[in-house]
Each structure stands twice: as structure tokens, then as C-alpha cells.
Coordinates of C-alpha atoms in Angstrom, one line a residue:
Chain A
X22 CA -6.5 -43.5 31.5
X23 CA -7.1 -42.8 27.8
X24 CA -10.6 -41.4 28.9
X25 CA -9.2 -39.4 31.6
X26 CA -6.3 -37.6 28.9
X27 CA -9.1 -37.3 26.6
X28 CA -10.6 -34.9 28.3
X29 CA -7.5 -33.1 29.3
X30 CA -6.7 -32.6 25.9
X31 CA -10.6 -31.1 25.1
X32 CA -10.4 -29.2 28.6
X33 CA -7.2 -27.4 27.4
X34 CA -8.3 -27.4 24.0
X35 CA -11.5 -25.3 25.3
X36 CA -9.3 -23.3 27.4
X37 CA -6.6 -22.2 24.7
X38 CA -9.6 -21.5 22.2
X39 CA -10.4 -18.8 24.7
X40 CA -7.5 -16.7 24.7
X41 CA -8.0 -13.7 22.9
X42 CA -6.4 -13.4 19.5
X43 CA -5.0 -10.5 17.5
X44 CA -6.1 -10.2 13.9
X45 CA -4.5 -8.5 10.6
X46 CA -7.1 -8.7 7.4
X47 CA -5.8 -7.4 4.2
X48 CA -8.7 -5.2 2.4
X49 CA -9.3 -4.8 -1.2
X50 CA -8.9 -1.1 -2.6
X51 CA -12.2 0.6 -3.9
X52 CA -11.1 -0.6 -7.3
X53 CA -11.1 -3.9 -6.1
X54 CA -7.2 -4.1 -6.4
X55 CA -4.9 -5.4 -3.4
X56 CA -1.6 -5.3 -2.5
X57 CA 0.8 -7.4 0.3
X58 CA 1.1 -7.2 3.9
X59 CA 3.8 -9.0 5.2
X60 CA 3.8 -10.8 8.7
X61 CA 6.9 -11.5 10.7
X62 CA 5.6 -13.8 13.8
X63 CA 7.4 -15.7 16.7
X64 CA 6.7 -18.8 13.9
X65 CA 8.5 -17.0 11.1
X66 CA 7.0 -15.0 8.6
X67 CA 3.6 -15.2 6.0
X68 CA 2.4 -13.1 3.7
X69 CA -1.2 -12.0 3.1
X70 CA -2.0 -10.9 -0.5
X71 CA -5.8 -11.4 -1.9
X72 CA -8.9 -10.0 -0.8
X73 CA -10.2 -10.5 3.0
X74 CA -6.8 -13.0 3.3
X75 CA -6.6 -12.7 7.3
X76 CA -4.2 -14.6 10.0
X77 CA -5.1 -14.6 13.7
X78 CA -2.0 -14.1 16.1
X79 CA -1.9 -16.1 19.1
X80 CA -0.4 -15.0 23.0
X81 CA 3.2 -17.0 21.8
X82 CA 3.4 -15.1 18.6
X83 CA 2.2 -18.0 16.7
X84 CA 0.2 -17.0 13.1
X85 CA -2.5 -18.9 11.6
X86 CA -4.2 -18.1 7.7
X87 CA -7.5 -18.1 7.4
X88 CA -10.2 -15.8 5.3
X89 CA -12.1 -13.7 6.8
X90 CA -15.7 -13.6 4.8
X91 CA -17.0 -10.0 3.4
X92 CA -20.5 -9.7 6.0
X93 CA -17.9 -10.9 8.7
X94 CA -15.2 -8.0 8.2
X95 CA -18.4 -5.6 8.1
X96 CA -20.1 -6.8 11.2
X97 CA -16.6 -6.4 13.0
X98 CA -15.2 -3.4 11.3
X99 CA -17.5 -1.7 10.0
X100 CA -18.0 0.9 12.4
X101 CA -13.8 1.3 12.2
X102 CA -14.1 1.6 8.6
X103 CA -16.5 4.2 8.5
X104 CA -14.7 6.3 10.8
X105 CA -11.8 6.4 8.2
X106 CA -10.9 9.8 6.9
X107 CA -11.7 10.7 3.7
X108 CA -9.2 9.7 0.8
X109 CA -6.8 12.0 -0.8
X110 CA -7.6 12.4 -4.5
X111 CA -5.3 13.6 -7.0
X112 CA -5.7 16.2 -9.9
X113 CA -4.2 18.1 -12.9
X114 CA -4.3 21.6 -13.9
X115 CA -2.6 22.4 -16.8
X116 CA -1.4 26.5 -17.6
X117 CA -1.3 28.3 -20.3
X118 CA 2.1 28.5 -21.6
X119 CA 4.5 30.9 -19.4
X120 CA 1.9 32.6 -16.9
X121 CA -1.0 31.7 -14.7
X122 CA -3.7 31.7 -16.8
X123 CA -5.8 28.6 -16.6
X124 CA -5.8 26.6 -19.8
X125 CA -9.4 26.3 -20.4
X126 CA -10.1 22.5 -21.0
X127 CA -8.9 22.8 -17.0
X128 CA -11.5 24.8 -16.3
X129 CA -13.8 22.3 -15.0
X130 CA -11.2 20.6 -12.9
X131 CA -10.8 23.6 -10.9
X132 CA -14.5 23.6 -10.2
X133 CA -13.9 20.0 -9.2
X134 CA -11.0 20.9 -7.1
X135 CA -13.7 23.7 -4.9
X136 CA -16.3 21.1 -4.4
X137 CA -13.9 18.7 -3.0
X138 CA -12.2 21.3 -0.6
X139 CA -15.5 22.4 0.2
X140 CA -16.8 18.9 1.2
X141 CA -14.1 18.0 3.5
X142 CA -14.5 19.0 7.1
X143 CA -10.8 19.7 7.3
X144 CA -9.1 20.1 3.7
X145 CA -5.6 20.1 3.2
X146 CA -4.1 20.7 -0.4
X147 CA -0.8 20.4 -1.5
X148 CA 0.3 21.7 -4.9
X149 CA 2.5 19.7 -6.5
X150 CA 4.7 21.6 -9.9
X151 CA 6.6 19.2 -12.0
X152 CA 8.6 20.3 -15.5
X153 CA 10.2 18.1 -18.4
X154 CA 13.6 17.4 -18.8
X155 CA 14.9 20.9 -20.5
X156 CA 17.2 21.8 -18.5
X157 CA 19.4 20.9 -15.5
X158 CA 17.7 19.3 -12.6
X159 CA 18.5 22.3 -10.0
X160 CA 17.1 24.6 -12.2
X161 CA 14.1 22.6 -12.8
X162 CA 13.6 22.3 -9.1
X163 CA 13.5 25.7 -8.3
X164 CA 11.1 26.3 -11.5
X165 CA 8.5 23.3 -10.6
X166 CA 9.1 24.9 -6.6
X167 CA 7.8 28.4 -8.0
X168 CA 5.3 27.2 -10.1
X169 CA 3.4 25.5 -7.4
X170 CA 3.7 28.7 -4.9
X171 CA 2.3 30.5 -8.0
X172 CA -0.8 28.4 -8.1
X173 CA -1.1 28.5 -4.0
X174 CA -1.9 31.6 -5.1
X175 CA -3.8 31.0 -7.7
X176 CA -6.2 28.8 -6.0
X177 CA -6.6 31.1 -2.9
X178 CA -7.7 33.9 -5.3
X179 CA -9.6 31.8 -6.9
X180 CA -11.6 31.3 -3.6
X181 CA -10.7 27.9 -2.0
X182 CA -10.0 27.9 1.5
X183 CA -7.6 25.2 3.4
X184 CA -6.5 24.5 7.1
X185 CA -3.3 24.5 4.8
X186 CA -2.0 25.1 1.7
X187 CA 1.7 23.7 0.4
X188 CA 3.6 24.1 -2.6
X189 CA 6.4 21.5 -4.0
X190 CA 8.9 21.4 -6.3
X191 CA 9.3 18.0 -8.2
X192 CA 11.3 19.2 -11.3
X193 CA 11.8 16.5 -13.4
X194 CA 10.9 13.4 -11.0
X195 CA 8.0 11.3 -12.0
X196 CA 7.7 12.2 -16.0
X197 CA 4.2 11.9 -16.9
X198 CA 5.6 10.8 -20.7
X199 CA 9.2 9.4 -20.0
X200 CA 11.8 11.3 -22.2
X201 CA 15.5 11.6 -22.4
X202 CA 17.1 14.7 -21.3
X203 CA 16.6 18.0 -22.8
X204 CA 13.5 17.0 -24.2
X205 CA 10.3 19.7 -24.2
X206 CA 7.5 18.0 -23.1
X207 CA 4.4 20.0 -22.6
X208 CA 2.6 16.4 -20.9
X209 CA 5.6 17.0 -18.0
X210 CA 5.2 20.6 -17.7
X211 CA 2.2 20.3 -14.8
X212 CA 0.7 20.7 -11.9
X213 CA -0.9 18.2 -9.8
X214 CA -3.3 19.3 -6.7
X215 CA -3.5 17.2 -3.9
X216 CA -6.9 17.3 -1.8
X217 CA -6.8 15.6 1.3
Chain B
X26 CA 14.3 22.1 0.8
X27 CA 11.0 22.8 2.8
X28 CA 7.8 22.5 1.2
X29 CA 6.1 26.1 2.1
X30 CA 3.2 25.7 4.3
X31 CA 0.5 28.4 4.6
X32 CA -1.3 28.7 8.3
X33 CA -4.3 30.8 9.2
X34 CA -2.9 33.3 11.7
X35 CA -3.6 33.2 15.1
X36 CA -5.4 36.0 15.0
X37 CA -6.7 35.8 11.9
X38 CA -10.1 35.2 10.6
X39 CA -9.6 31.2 10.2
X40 CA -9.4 31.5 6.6
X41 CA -8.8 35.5 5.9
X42 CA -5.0 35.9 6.9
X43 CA -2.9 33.0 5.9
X44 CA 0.9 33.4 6.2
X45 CA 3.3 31.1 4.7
X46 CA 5.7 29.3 6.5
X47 CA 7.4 26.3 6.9
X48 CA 5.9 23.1 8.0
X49 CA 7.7 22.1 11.5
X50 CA 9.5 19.5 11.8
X51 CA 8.4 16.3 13.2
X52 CA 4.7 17.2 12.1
X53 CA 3.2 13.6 11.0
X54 CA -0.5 14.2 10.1
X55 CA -3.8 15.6 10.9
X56 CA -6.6 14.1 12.7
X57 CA -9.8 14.2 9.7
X58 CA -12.9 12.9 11.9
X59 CA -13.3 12.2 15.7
X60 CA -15.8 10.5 17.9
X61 CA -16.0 10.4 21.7
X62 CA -13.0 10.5 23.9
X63 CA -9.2 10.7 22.1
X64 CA -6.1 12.1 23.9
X65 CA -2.5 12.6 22.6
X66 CA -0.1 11.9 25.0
X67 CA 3.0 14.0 23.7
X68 CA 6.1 13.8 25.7
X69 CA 4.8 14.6 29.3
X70 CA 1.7 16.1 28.4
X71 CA -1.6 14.7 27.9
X72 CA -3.6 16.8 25.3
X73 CA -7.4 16.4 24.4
X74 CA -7.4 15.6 20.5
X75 CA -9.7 17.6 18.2
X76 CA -10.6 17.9 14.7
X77 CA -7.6 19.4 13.0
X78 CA -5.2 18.8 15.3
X79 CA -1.7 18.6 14.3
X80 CA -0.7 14.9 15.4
X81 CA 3.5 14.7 16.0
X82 CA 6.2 11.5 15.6
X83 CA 6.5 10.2 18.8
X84 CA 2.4 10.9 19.7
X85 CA 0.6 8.1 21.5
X86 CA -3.1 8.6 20.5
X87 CA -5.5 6.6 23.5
X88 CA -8.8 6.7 22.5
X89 CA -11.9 6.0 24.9
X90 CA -14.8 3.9 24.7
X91 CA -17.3 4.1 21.4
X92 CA -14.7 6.9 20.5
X93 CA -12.4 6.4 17.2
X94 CA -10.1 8.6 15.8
X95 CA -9.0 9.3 11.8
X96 CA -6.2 10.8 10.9
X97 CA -4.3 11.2 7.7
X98 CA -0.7 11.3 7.4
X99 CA 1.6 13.9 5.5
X100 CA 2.4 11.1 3.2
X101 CA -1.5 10.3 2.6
X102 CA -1.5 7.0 4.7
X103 CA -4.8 7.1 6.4
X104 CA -4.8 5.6 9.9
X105 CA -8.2 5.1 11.8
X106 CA -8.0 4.1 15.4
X107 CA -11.0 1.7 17.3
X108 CA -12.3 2.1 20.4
X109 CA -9.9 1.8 23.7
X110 CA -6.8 1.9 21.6
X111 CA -3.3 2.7 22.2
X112 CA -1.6 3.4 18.8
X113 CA 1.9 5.2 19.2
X114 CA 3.3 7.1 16.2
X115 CA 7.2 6.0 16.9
X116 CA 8.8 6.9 13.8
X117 CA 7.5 9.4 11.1
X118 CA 9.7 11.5 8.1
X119 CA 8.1 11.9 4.8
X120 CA 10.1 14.6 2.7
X121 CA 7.4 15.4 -0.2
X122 CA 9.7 16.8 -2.7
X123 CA 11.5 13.2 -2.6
X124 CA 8.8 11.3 -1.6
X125 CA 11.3 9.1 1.2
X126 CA 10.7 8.8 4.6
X127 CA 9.8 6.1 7.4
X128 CA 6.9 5.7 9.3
X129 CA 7.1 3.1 12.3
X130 CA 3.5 2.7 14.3
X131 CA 2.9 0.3 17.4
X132 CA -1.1 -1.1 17.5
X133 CA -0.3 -1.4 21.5
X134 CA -4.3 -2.0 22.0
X135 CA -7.6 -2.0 20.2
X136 CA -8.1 -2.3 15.8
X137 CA -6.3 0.0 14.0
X138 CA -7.2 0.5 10.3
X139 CA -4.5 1.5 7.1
X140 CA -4.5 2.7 4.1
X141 CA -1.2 3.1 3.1
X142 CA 0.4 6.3 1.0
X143 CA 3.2 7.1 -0.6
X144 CA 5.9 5.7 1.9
X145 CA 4.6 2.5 1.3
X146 CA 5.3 2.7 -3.0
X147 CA 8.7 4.9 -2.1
X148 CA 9.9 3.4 0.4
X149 CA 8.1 0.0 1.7
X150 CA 11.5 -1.1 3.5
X151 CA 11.4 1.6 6.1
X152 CA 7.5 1.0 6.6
X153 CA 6.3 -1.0 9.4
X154 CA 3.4 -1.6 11.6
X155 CA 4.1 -3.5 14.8
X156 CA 1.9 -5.0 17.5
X157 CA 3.3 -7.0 21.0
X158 CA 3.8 -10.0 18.7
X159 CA 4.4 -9.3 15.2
X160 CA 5.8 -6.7 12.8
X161 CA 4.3 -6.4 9.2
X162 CA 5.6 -5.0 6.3
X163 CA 3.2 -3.1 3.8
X164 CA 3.3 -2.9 0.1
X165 CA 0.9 -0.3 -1.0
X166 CA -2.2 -1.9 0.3
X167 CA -5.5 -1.2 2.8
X168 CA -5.4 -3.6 6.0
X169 CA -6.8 -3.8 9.7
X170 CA -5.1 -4.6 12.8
X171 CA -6.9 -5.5 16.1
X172 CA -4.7 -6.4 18.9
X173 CA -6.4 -8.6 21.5
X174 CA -7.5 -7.3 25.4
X175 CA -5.0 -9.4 27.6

């Protein structure tokens, strides 16, 4: 009898292994940093938050943590990952007071900006204007708002071609240098390009 | 506020003519890179994906075999879809002036990959990625998905 339940419980243990599983690995950044993913199961919820954490998902909803090793996520993903599109990448370009004349420590950054444009298949940029605190918020708005459509311009007669170009105001969110209000800042008064 | 958004004219030379206008709403993302077979089923229509395509909120991108798809989103979350995949864009609002929005995607078949933007650092609690079984929250992070053949 105990023989015969024995191999019941192997027979279905072989049986269950064999239904497919979902999978959810948390990846490190480039810089090696990682953030959370939180996952909310038929048996309640888990949370994966260092490198190559992983829980397999069974057909009830179940979750079960494991890792998942670095050669292992390759061999399985690695043709997903490198079908990934390339990653946006940030910069600055700083103006000389009032107008649009480059400052010229930016030059080189705007050289940076055309070989990245250049080297995406399909480049989208988005320029991003951004003023300190002098000032009332609407008004800085509309300010940051023409400031980026100003360097739209800039960039296209400076001969970099998009699928799209887009300007946005910011005003006075996201202070480089955090300040109190009505405070000139030349560190807040900037423009951020967006290639992606 | 809309963000102005310049688009080569239709008859333009692709880069020669660009007019400004505004973005329309409901656009989610672009698809970056393509291999093989992807379709966009959009409302009733069933549209063959290319490289630059303009993918919508409420798209359901199917992709074939040894095809994959890439496709960044307006808020910079890069999503990369396997081979034989289903991956439906349910919910997508990203206002870039604000940086809020909400971004709800359904892995209904094959391995989906993520890198998460700026909804995920603005806005994490109107992020989420759901399969058959689970739902998953994100905070600012890089993850794979692969739902199961059943």
C-alpha cells in the first residue's frame, strides 16, 4: 500500500513538474543598480529586489523565489534582450544668457547630441526647458515652454534630423540646485535634450 | 498644455518639411527595432507593424515566430516583445510637462522584457504589468516576463 502511494505521489510529482511555468526575473541596470518589482499572486504577494532575484508562477497562481544564475538568464533571454531598443540618454545645454547662442563649454555636447541622433535607426528627441524660481510658476511655464520650442529650432538648424522633435515646458519643477522662491539660479535656468 | 510635436509632412522629403503639431492623443510609443512577423491589432483592424510605427493605448502587439518587437514608450519605458507573444497596451497617459500618467500592459503570451521610465519614479502606483495569474508592481527597475504556452 505504502509502495503503491509512493509512486502516486512521484507519478504526480513528475506530472506537475511538467506544467509550464511563467517566469518574472528582476535585472540589474547597466550600472549594476536595481530596483523592486512587486508580485501579487493567487498565494499573496512577494517582492523581488536584488540582481537576477526570479519567482516562477505556477497554473493556480501559486509563486515560488528562486535566482535565476547570470549564463542562465543569457541563454534564455538573451536574444530578447538584444532586441531591446536602444536607451534614452539625457543631456544639458546650457545658453548664453537671454538668446540662443550656445554657451561654448556646451559646444561639445551638442556634437554629442548629433552622433547619438545619427546612430539611432529612429531618433526621437524631446527638448525639455526648465527656469529657477524668479518668478511665478505660470509665467515660468510659459518661459521654460518657449525656450525649448526655441532650441527645436535651434537643433534643426543646427542640422539634426528626428522622426520627431518636441518641446516642454517644466518651469520651475525638478530644480537642478533646490532654492526658495524668487531665487536666480543660473544651475535651474536649462535645457535638457532627450535622445531616444 | 500639449507638448508641440514636429512631423515630417506627408509629402515632404522625410526630413525636409517638418510642421509642428500636437502629439495625438492616446499615442503611447514608437516601435525602435523589428524582427520577422509583428502585427498591431487596433480596434478592428489588424495592421502590419514597421519600424517607426506609432504604437496606440489599447494596441495588442502579436508577434510571430523568431520575430520580436522593441518599442519605446513616450514616457521612456522600453518594452521588448519575444517570439509568439501577445502583449496588449491597455492603459497608457504620460503628460511630460507633469511627468504623471498610467501605463497598464497585459503579457497575455510569450517573454516580454522592461525597462521602466519615468511613470515608474512619478507615479509607481498607477504602473502595472499583469499576466493571467499575477499583477506586478514596478519601482524604477529592468525585469523580464515570460508567460507559459498552455
Amino acid at each position: 500500500m505504502e509502495f503503491v502511494s509512493a509512486v502516486v505521489v512521484a507519478i504526480a510529482g513528475v506530472l506537475l513538474a511538467q506544467q509550464p511555468e511563467d517566469r518574472i526575473v528582476l535585472l540589474p541596470a547597466p550600472d549594476g543598480s536595481v530596483g523592486k518589482v512587486i508580485v501579487q499572486g493567487a498565494d499573496g504577494t512577494k517582492q523581488l529586489d536584488t540582481a537576477n532575484a526570479a519567482l516562477t508562477v505556477d497554473e493556480k497562481g501559486n509563486t515560488r523565489n528562486y535566482r535565476e544564475g547570470g549564463p542562465a538568464i543569457e541563454a534564455r533571454y538573451g536574444e530578447l534582450l538584444a532586441a531591446q531598443p536602444p536607451r534614452p540618454r539625457n543631456y544639458v545645454l546650457y545658453f548664453l544668457s537671454g538668446g540662443t547662442d550656445l554657451a561654448p563649454e556646451s559646444q561639445a555636447e551638442l556634437e554629442a547630441i548629433k552622433r547619438d541622433v545619427v546612430a539611432r535607426p529612429i531618433p526621437e528627441v524631446r527638448v525639455v526647458g526648465y527656469t529657477d524660481t524668479v518668478g511665478t510658476a505660470e509665467a515660468n511655464d510659459a518661459l521654460s515652454q518657449k525656450r525649448a520650442e526655441s532650441v527645436v529650432e535651434f537643433l534643426r538648424n543646427a542640422g539634426v534630423k528626428a522622426k520627431t522633435f518636441e518641446a516642454v515646458g517644466r518651469g520651475e519643477r525638478q530644480l537642478s540646485v533646490s532654492t526658495r522662491d524668487d531665487v536666480a539660479a543660473s544651475e535651474n535656468r536649462r535645457v535638457e535634450i532627450l535622445i531616444r | 498644455m500639449k507638448a508641440c510635436i514636429c512631423r515630417p509632412g506627408l509629402l515632404a522629403m522625410v526630413f525636409a518639411l517638418c510642421h509642428v503639431a500636437p502629439a495625438l492623443a492616446g499615442d503611447a510609443g514608437v516601435v525602435k527595432t523589428l524582427q520577422g512577423k509583428v502585427s498591431v491589432q487596433r480596434g478592428n483592424e489588424l495592421l502590419d507593424a514597421g519600424l517607426g510605427m506609432v504604437v496606440r493605448t489599447a494596441d495588442r502587439i502579436v508577434t510571430g515566430e523568431k520575430s520580436a518587437v522593441g518599442i519605446t514608450l513616450n514616457d521612456n519605458t522600453l518594452l521588448t516583445a519575444g517570439p509568439n507573444a501577445v502583449l496588449s497596451l491597455d492603459r497608457f497617459k504620460f503628460d511630460p510637462k507633469t511627468e504623471k500618467g498610467e501605463l497598464e500592459a497585459n503579457v497575455r503570451r510569450g517573454s516580454l522584457s522592461v525597462i521602466s521610465g519615468k511613470l515608474a519614479k512619478s507615479s509607481p502606483e498607477n504602473v502595472q504589468f499583469k499576466t493571467a495569474s499575477v499583477t506586478l508592481g514596478v519601482r524604477g527597475t529592468e525585469f523580464i516576463i515570460e508567460v507559459a504556452d498552455r
